XYZ file of C-alpha atoms in Angstrom:
528
model
C -46.896 9.219 6.741
C -45.621 5.871 7.781
C -42.584 3.985 6.533
C -42.053 0.485 5.288
C -39.239 -1.984 4.948
C -39.244 -4.729 2.360
C -37.028 -7.750 2.982
C -36.590 -10.732 0.724
C -37.239 -13.704 2.987
C -34.388 -16.091 3.672
C -31.682 -13.702 2.414
C -31.628 -11.263 5.291
C -31.133 -8.166 3.152
C -33.009 -4.959 3.925
C -33.711 -3.142 0.655
C -35.090 0.155 1.862
C -36.654 2.280 4.526
C -38.755 5.352 4.238
C -39.107 7.773 7.083
C -42.277 9.804 7.300
C -42.890 13.308 8.485
C -43.662 12.090 11.980
C -40.545 9.920 12.057
C -42.198 6.494 12.054
C -40.418 3.468 10.681
C -40.571 -0.311 10.413
C -37.950 -2.953 11.008
C -38.086 -6.369 9.367
C -36.051 -9.383 10.487
C -35.791 -11.954 7.705
C -33.912 -15.246 7.459
C -30.646 -15.665 9.301
C -29.830 -11.962 9.471
C -32.106 -9.130 10.525
C -31.331 -5.623 9.358
C -33.002 -2.256 9.432
C -31.669 0.889 7.811
C -32.646 4.509 8.217
C -31.440 7.931 7.190
C -29.162 7.976 10.257
C -27.615 4.715 9.131
C -29.437 2.563 11.728
C -28.650 -1.076 11.102
C -29.221 -3.934 13.533
C -28.159 -7.467 12.649
C -29.033 -10.641 14.553
C -27.748 -13.948 13.298
C -29.780 -17.017 14.217
C -28.288 -20.513 14.629
C -30.693 -22.070 12.147
C -29.901 -22.059 8.391
C -31.373 -19.235 6.321
C -33.452 -21.605 4.221
C -35.124 -23.167 7.251
C -35.500 -20.011 9.360
C -38.688 -18.058 8.912
C -38.786 -14.301 8.763
C -39.905 -12.338 11.800
C -40.945 -8.770 12.344
C -39.824 -6.395 15.061
C -42.631 -3.903 15.552
C -41.863 -0.315 16.402
C -44.056 0.530 19.357
C -44.620 3.886 21.037
C -43.926 4.337 24.724
C -46.372 2.563 26.934
C -47.572 0.083 24.333
C -48.256 -3.381 25.784
C -45.953 -6.174 24.717
C -47.272 -9.235 22.998
C -46.583 -12.623 24.511
C -43.967 -14.769 22.856
C -45.466 -17.491 20.753
C -44.112 -20.983 20.511
C -40.826 -21.057 18.662
C -40.157 -17.381 19.380
C -37.553 -15.896 21.663
C -37.437 -12.657 23.607
C -34.232 -10.845 22.829
C -33.198 -7.834 24.885
C -30.115 -5.680 24.959
C -28.052 -8.005 27.136
C -29.065 -11.077 25.175
C -28.389 -9.332 21.888
C -24.906 -8.260 22.974
C -23.959 -11.901 23.534
C -25.346 -13.042 20.182
C -23.361 -13.139 16.914
C -25.149 -10.138 15.442
C -23.980 -6.678 16.435
C -24.426 -3.065 15.481
C -22.923 -1.877 12.247
C -20.225 0.871 12.083
C -21.708 4.223 11.156
C -24.999 3.327 12.842
C -26.369 3.960 16.299
C -26.315 1.102 18.783
C -29.115 -1.268 19.623
C -30.432 1.297 22.124
C -31.717 3.306 19.176
C -33.987 0.501 18.062
C -35.248 -0.099 21.575
C -35.842 3.572 22.386
C -37.434 4.105 18.993
C -39.736 1.220 19.796
C -41.065 3.191 22.751
C -38.564 2.220 25.411
C -39.851 -1.333 25.727
C -37.408 -3.543 27.557
C -37.874 -6.586 25.354
C -38.269 -6.934 21.590
C -39.818 -9.938 19.941
C -37.941 -11.914 17.315
C -39.462 -14.954 15.633
C -37.029 -17.766 14.911
C -39.054 -20.663 13.569
C -42.708 -19.719 13.293
C -43.936 -19.059 9.722
C -46.126 -16.289 11.127
C -44.963 -13.216 12.998
C -46.045 -11.912 16.382
C -49.087 -9.689 16.630
C -49.289 -6.419 18.536
C -52.201 -4.214 19.562
C -50.748 -1.289 17.592
C -49.521 -3.182 14.543
C -50.299 -6.174 12.372
C -47.514 -8.406 11.137
C -48.044 -10.173 7.881
C -45.659 -12.767 6.543
C -45.815 -15.257 3.727
C -43.743 -18.390 3.557
C -39.977 -17.844 3.645
C -39.498 -19.272 0.177
C -42.077 -17.058 -1.517
C -42.974 -13.615 -0.369
C -42.067 -10.351 1.212
C -42.815 -9.025 4.671
C -44.564 -5.708 5.137
C -45.479 -4.205 8.476
C -47.398 -1.064 9.378
C -45.328 1.088 11.661
C -45.854 2.606 15.063
C -44.722 6.059 16.003
C -41.115 6.744 16.942
C -39.874 9.024 19.670
C -37.530 11.095 17.482
C -36.130 13.041 20.425
C -34.992 9.844 22.104
C -33.472 8.646 18.870
C -31.429 11.839 18.509
C -30.185 11.666 22.105
C -28.622 8.245 21.674
C -26.930 8.645 18.300
C -23.568 9.177 19.997
C -23.588 5.848 21.845
C -20.518 3.584 21.330
C -20.561 1.352 18.290
C -19.673 -2.291 17.861
C -18.497 -4.255 14.800
C -21.018 -5.897 12.543
C -21.271 -9.411 11.176
C -23.285 -8.283 8.171
C -21.879 -7.190 4.820
C -19.091 -4.566 4.934
C -20.317 -0.950 4.962
C -18.515 -0.223 1.706
C -20.795 -2.687 -0.090
C -23.975 -1.089 1.270
C -22.867 2.512 0.931
C -20.577 2.678 -2.119
C -20.409 6.473 -2.087
C -19.046 6.591 1.432
C -15.343 5.923 1.931
C -14.741 3.433 4.727
C -11.278 2.850 6.149
C -10.455 -0.711 7.101
C -8.973 -1.252 10.555
C -5.304 -2.176 10.780
C -3.776 -5.010 12.764
C -0.149 -3.939 13.171
C 2.699 -6.095 14.356
C 4.700 -3.544 16.318
C 8.333 -4.117 17.114
C 9.109 -3.544 20.794
C 12.230 -1.454 20.330
C 11.274 0.759 17.395
C 8.219 2.497 16.035
C 8.148 0.492 12.805
C 5.434 -2.094 12.241
C 4.279 -4.511 9.573
C 0.748 -4.711 8.228
C 0.827 -7.867 6.147
C 3.263 -7.218 3.311
C 3.453 -3.459 3.944
C 6.058 -1.834 6.198
C 5.286 1.361 8.112
C 7.942 3.700 9.504
C 6.863 6.448 11.926
C 7.028 10.173 11.240
C 10.086 10.729 13.399
C 13.807 10.065 13.179
C 15.836 9.375 10.052
C 15.897 6.659 7.400
C 18.841 5.519 5.282
C 17.535 4.047 2.010
C 19.693 1.915 -0.278
C 18.827 0.310 -3.625
C 20.110 -2.765 -5.477
C 23.404 -4.123 -4.117
C 23.557 -7.477 -5.984
C 26.176 -9.003 -3.710
C 28.431 -5.923 -3.490
C 29.736 -6.235 0.079
C 31.969 -3.092 0.071
C 28.991 -0.928 -0.911
C 26.900 -2.640 1.777
C 29.520 -1.766 4.390
C 29.544 1.842 3.190
C 25.766 2.137 3.606
C 25.893 0.473 7.026
C 28.536 2.981 8.108
C 26.181 5.809 7.109
C 23.356 4.150 9.071
C 25.529 3.809 12.175
C 26.442 7.493 11.958
C 22.777 8.477 11.583
C 21.826 6.187 14.469
C 24.383 7.865 16.727
C 23.475 11.420 15.657
C 19.717 10.841 16.183
C 20.105 9.210 19.618
C 19.112 5.808 18.288
C 16.115 6.977 16.243
C 17.213 5.883 12.761
C 16.171 3.132 10.350
C 17.965 1.213 7.606
C 15.857 0.253 4.581
C 17.022 -1.727 1.552
C 14.760 -1.773 -1.501
C 15.579 -5.359 -2.489
C 17.967 -7.237 -4.798
C 20.577 -7.892 -2.128
C 21.856 -10.981 -3.961
C 22.922 -12.255 -7.417
C 25.996 -10.346 -8.564
C 28.118 -10.573 -11.681
C 30.712 -13.357 -12.020
C 33.218 -11.742 -14.426
C 36.894 -11.267 -13.562
C 38.230 -7.725 -13.464
C 39.986 -8.112 -16.814
C 36.714 -9.046 -18.543
C 34.418 -6.732 -16.609
C 31.862 -5.020 -18.916
C 31.847 -1.240 -18.860
C 28.064 -0.991 -18.439
C 28.242 -2.768 -15.050
C 30.118 0.130 -13.460
C 32.999 -0.390 -11.062
C 34.301 -3.917 -10.649
C 33.451 -5.953 -7.558
C 33.338 -9.599 -6.566
C 29.967 -11.245 -5.944
C 29.656 -11.928 -2.199
C 25.949 -12.619 -1.880
C 26.378 -15.200 0.882
C 28.608 -12.935 2.985
C 26.237 -10.012 2.416
C 23.256 -12.035 3.681
C 25.213 -13.011 6.784
C 26.116 -9.375 7.401
C 22.490 -8.309 6.891
C 21.205 -10.835 9.435
C 23.883 -9.774 11.915
C 22.909 -6.135 11.453
C 19.241 -6.959 12.138
C 20.224 -8.705 15.363
C 22.383 -5.750 16.407
C 19.613 -3.211 15.708
C 16.307 -5.052 16.276
C 13.325 -3.278 14.787
C 15.567 -0.860 12.880
C 16.828 -2.740 9.814
C 14.458 -3.813 7.030
C 14.537 -4.840 3.389
C 11.882 -4.986 0.717
C 11.691 -8.024 -1.516
C 13.037 -7.600 -5.033
C 12.660 -9.692 -8.148
C 15.910 -11.573 -7.374
C 14.773 -12.533 -3.858
C 11.375 -13.429 -5.296
C 13.006 -15.981 -7.589
C 13.812 -18.057 -4.460
C 10.292 -17.978 -2.987
C 7.933 -18.408 -5.908
C 9.061 -16.232 -8.806
C 10.755 -17.046 -12.114
C 14.468 -17.740 -11.946
C 16.658 -14.857 -13.051
C 19.396 -15.334 -15.659
C 21.250 -12.025 -15.764
C 24.718 -13.487 -15.179
C 24.172 -17.260 -14.895
C 22.300 -19.076 -17.638
C 22.763 -22.753 -16.712
C 22.449 -23.079 -13.802
C 20.386 -19.966 -13.182
C 21.389 -17.364 -10.613
C 18.796 -18.792 -8.244
C 20.149 -22.324 -8.525
C 23.760 -21.123 -8.315
C 23.180 -19.283 -5.017
C 21.208 -22.161 -3.483
C 23.993 -24.612 -4.369
C 26.485 -22.247 -2.798
C 24.446 -21.910 0.402
C 23.616 -25.589 0.862
C 20.240 -27.158 1.764
C 19.958 -26.008 5.399
C 21.048 -22.439 4.805
C 18.882 -22.233 1.697
C 15.749 -22.942 3.742
C 16.740 -20.269 6.266
C 17.325 -17.750 3.476
C 13.967 -18.587 1.886
C 12.218 -17.988 5.210
C 14.039 -14.653 5.448
C 12.937 -13.624 1.950
C 9.308 -14.598 2.649
C 9.304 -12.221 5.625
C 10.336 -9.260 3.462
C 7.554 -6.723 2.760
C 6.768 -5.576 -0.757
C 6.000 -1.926 0.008
C 6.992 0.661 2.614
C 5.098 3.741 3.777
C 7.578 5.900 5.623
C 7.419 9.236 7.379
C 4.907 11.756 6.142
C 3.820 10.829 2.646
C 6.763 8.913 1.156
C 6.387 5.490 -0.451
C 9.273 3.102 -1.150
C 9.084 0.286 -3.710
C 11.561 -1.953 -5.486
C 10.678 -1.018 -9.062
C 8.598 1.619 -10.773
C 5.084 1.513 -9.227
C 2.996 0.810 -12.316
C 0.171 -0.614 -10.177
C -2.982 -0.104 -12.197
C -5.804 -1.485 -10.031
C -4.684 -2.902 -6.686
C -5.060 -0.926 -3.480
C -3.728 -1.148 0.055
C -5.631 -4.280 1.121
C -4.763 -6.232 -2.028
C -1.071 -5.372 -1.705
C -0.785 -6.261 1.975
C -2.408 -9.682 1.393
C -0.474 -10.634 -1.754
C 1.138 -14.080 -1.907
C 4.632 -14.553 -3.328
C 4.375 -18.183 -4.487
C 2.960 -19.854 -7.564
C 4.906 -18.166 -10.384
C 7.929 -20.451 -10.782
C 6.996 -21.610 -14.282
C 6.298 -18.171 -15.744
C 8.630 -16.416 -18.125
C 9.819 -12.894 -17.430
C 7.446 -11.521 -20.065
C 4.525 -13.334 -18.441
C 5.578 -12.255 -14.969
C 5.511 -8.583 -15.916
C 1.771 -8.867 -16.568
C 1.014 -10.364 -13.133
C -0.842 -7.800 -10.976
C 1.068 -6.332 -8.018
C 4.107 -8.654 -8.174
C 4.969 -8.035 -11.803
C 4.037 -4.369 -11.514
C 6.281 -3.723 -8.498
C 9.171 -6.112 -9.246
C 9.876 -5.774 -12.956
C 8.636 -2.405 -14.217
C 11.229 0.240 -15.042
C 8.854 3.084 -15.877
C 5.462 4.277 -14.657
C 3.443 7.144 -16.077
C 2.635 10.116 -13.847
C -1.115 9.478 -13.903
C -0.694 5.841 -12.837
C 1.688 6.888 -10.063
C -0.692 9.524 -8.696
C -3.529 7.023 -8.577
C -1.296 4.453 -6.915
C -0.219 6.943 -4.249
C -3.852 7.757 -3.484
C -4.861 4.093 -3.235
C -2.218 3.281 -0.599
C -2.908 6.269 1.638
C -3.590 5.431 5.270
C -4.803 7.253 8.383
C -5.463 10.512 6.565
C -1.815 10.987 5.500
C -1.503 12.027 1.864
C 1.300 10.426 -0.157
C 3.429 12.735 -2.300
C 6.584 10.929 -3.482
C 7.606 7.380 -4.368
C 11.292 6.398 -4.433
C 12.634 3.182 -5.955
C 15.599 1.517 -7.638
C 15.755 -1.592 -9.897
C 16.752 0.413 -12.981
C 20.361 1.704 -12.930
C 20.597 5.490 -13.339
C 23.966 6.447 -14.803
C 24.250 9.790 -13.047
C 23.035 8.374 -9.724
C 19.469 9.618 -9.532
C 16.692 10.783 -11.830
C 13.427 12.592 -11.128
C 10.448 11.410 -13.172
C 7.972 14.235 -12.837
C 6.949 15.562 -9.442
C 6.131 12.191 -7.834
C 9.009 9.807 -8.692
C 12.665 9.547 -7.793
C 14.713 6.653 -9.141
C 18.228 6.346 -7.712
C 21.075 3.822 -7.723
C 23.285 2.987 -4.768
C 25.489 0.267 -6.208
C 24.745 -1.916 -9.214
C 25.656 -0.683 -12.698
C 27.412 2.556 -11.629
C 30.893 3.886 -11.164
C 31.755 4.515 -7.531
C 31.757 8.296 -7.930
C 28.134 8.224 -9.162
C 26.583 6.001 -6.478
C 24.138 7.698 -4.098
C 21.840 6.806 -1.207
C 19.031 8.627 0.603
C 19.181 10.091 4.094
C 15.560 11.060 4.744
C 14.153 13.101 7.614
C 10.998 11.149 8.531
C 9.434 14.090 10.353
C 9.529 16.218 7.206
C 6.819 16.127 4.548
C 8.435 15.940 1.099
C 5.720 17.293 -1.178
C 7.508 16.513 -4.441
C 10.603 14.796 -5.783
C 12.224 18.221 -6.134
C 12.258 18.493 -2.348
C 14.867 15.698 -2.239
C 18.067 17.645 -2.890
C 21.534 16.445 -3.738
C 23.935 17.054 -0.881
C 21.110 17.195 1.692
C 18.844 14.171 1.224
C 20.633 12.524 -1.731
C 24.190 11.797 -0.610
C 27.146 10.244 -2.481
C 28.217 6.804 -1.328
C 31.860 7.686 -2.007
C 32.127 11.385 -1.109
C 35.894 11.433 -1.591
C 35.362 10.563 -5.267
C 32.308 12.744 -5.826
C 33.774 16.074 -4.684
C 34.422 17.159 -8.274
C 30.826 16.519 -9.210
C 28.979 19.674 -10.215
C 26.258 20.799 -7.846
C 23.816 21.555 -10.625
C 23.991 18.975 -13.370
C 22.616 19.552 -16.810
C 19.599 17.536 -17.825
C 19.833 14.904 -20.549
C 18.320 17.243 -23.159
C 20.757 20.038 -22.270
C 23.685 17.634 -22.443
C 22.603 16.406 -25.892
C 22.185 19.987 -27.067
C 25.655 20.949 -25.836
C 27.145 17.903 -27.519
C 25.384 18.781 -30.777
C 26.673 22.369 -30.685
C 30.218 21.194 -30.008
C 30.075 18.798 -32.936
C 28.677 21.527 -35.172
C 31.499 23.865 -34.210
C 34.082 21.241 -35.042
C 32.433 20.613 -38.394
C 32.389 24.336 -39.166
C 36.072 24.687 -38.384
C 36.881 21.682 -40.556
C 35.043 23.129 -43.584
C 36.479 26.655 -43.162
C 39.297 27.270 -45.694
C 42.755 27.572 -44.136
C 44.217 31.040 -43.806
C 47.482 31.782 -45.541
C 50.543 32.837 -43.552
C 50.942 36.064 -45.596
C 47.383 37.170 -44.919
C 47.714 36.478 -41.213
C 50.958 38.468 -41.002
C 49.478 41.391 -42.986
C 46.535 41.606 -40.538
C 48.795 41.420 -37.535
C 47.560 37.979 -36.527
C 43.915 39.096 -36.631
C 41.211 37.372 -38.633
C 39.771 39.393 -41.529
C 36.310 40.786 -40.998
C 33.692 39.414 -43.279
C 31.674 41.921 -45.230
C 27.933 41.620 -45.254
C 26.321 40.418 -48.440
C 24.924 43.237 -50.570
């Protein structure tokens, strides 16, 4: 039983290959790209300099060992292993190298490839038939293949391919895309586009929205310095974004829902952040938040400043030269962080519905200046990671799977953006939302001190007092170790109110009756 390959001329796409009982096959080179596929994933591509429309299809005949080679006709070229290695076409990942095709062809040292002739080469053991490149298909009877030789060379080294990606040809097979990291010389952290990677060793101090609160920034930096000293220099500082744009109210008019009063010092905080990065190169990072994004392509925020907006107010404060430097700093911020063993860090709730790792790392920040906040929320990736305050458990699980890399499974995602009144809140088994500064009283503010070598398999593994630490421990000492959930607190409040209502409706006891019973309440008799 012989096999056949059908190629549509001029397109260079191999549609199929059948292998017979005796292991024979056929390879067809068509148009600008020549491909041949087998059950072992054999695929050879050779790109010719001529355009696909002008190049005629050619046929590479599979010859048994010892078969004579046909002479090259006019317009044809003999292509061997060395010549092929220097050409644009190479061997596809998941396939054997070019040696497989040559050994399968009987060990012949040279294969024939037609480049311009409308007819293919002829061989004593096979007949090549080809119609014009604009019309027909090419079909070739096959010679026998030395299967033993083919099996011996399947482990040869592979080279990248210029043809279509393997994922497009084999949809059922999962193909990991190679990474091109930018590794910092001093630390083990590296950037892959817009995604930050922290290694599975050392410690990481994670802080959420500061919004120009310089005292809280100094508190977090003090915790990072202590961790850096305790771990012999193997610690990282990670901010989740929203370093700038604080409230502008005086202390006498400070709203209660904004937590403890502070003065907006966004400019001083940026200077301190840049100085900290220079002091600890490769150890201090920040994600981009929606407030930083408003300076580099996002809609202007108006939380505290309406006219001018917060974005315009900060840029006027900084001046033209410093504004450009700050914009360049914000553009360098990543949007996502994969840290340690299975932990993901984002700015907001990760309600990413479709995008995967490659789409996120190649996202562009610009082009959304004219959008409203409502329109920005619907923008894929940027709106989903910057503005969302809640994500369902199913969407989070799918998101964690889509951003997995190098065989490491993701378990937990931590983020800020939404103030949590008690400091932190677990949303199911995969999410932890916590607040370090903005919108909280000082005794409720917390930050994360994460062991990167440990695999946190759920949000419950992040414990208060171990991984979740108070920013002001001297104020948080009276805080209960085990806090009641929101439902338990509402139930306790309801019971207390019911008790007060019952006491109010109970008739007052007379002084004579109380004295006659010796100060004791009368027992109520059961109804008959």
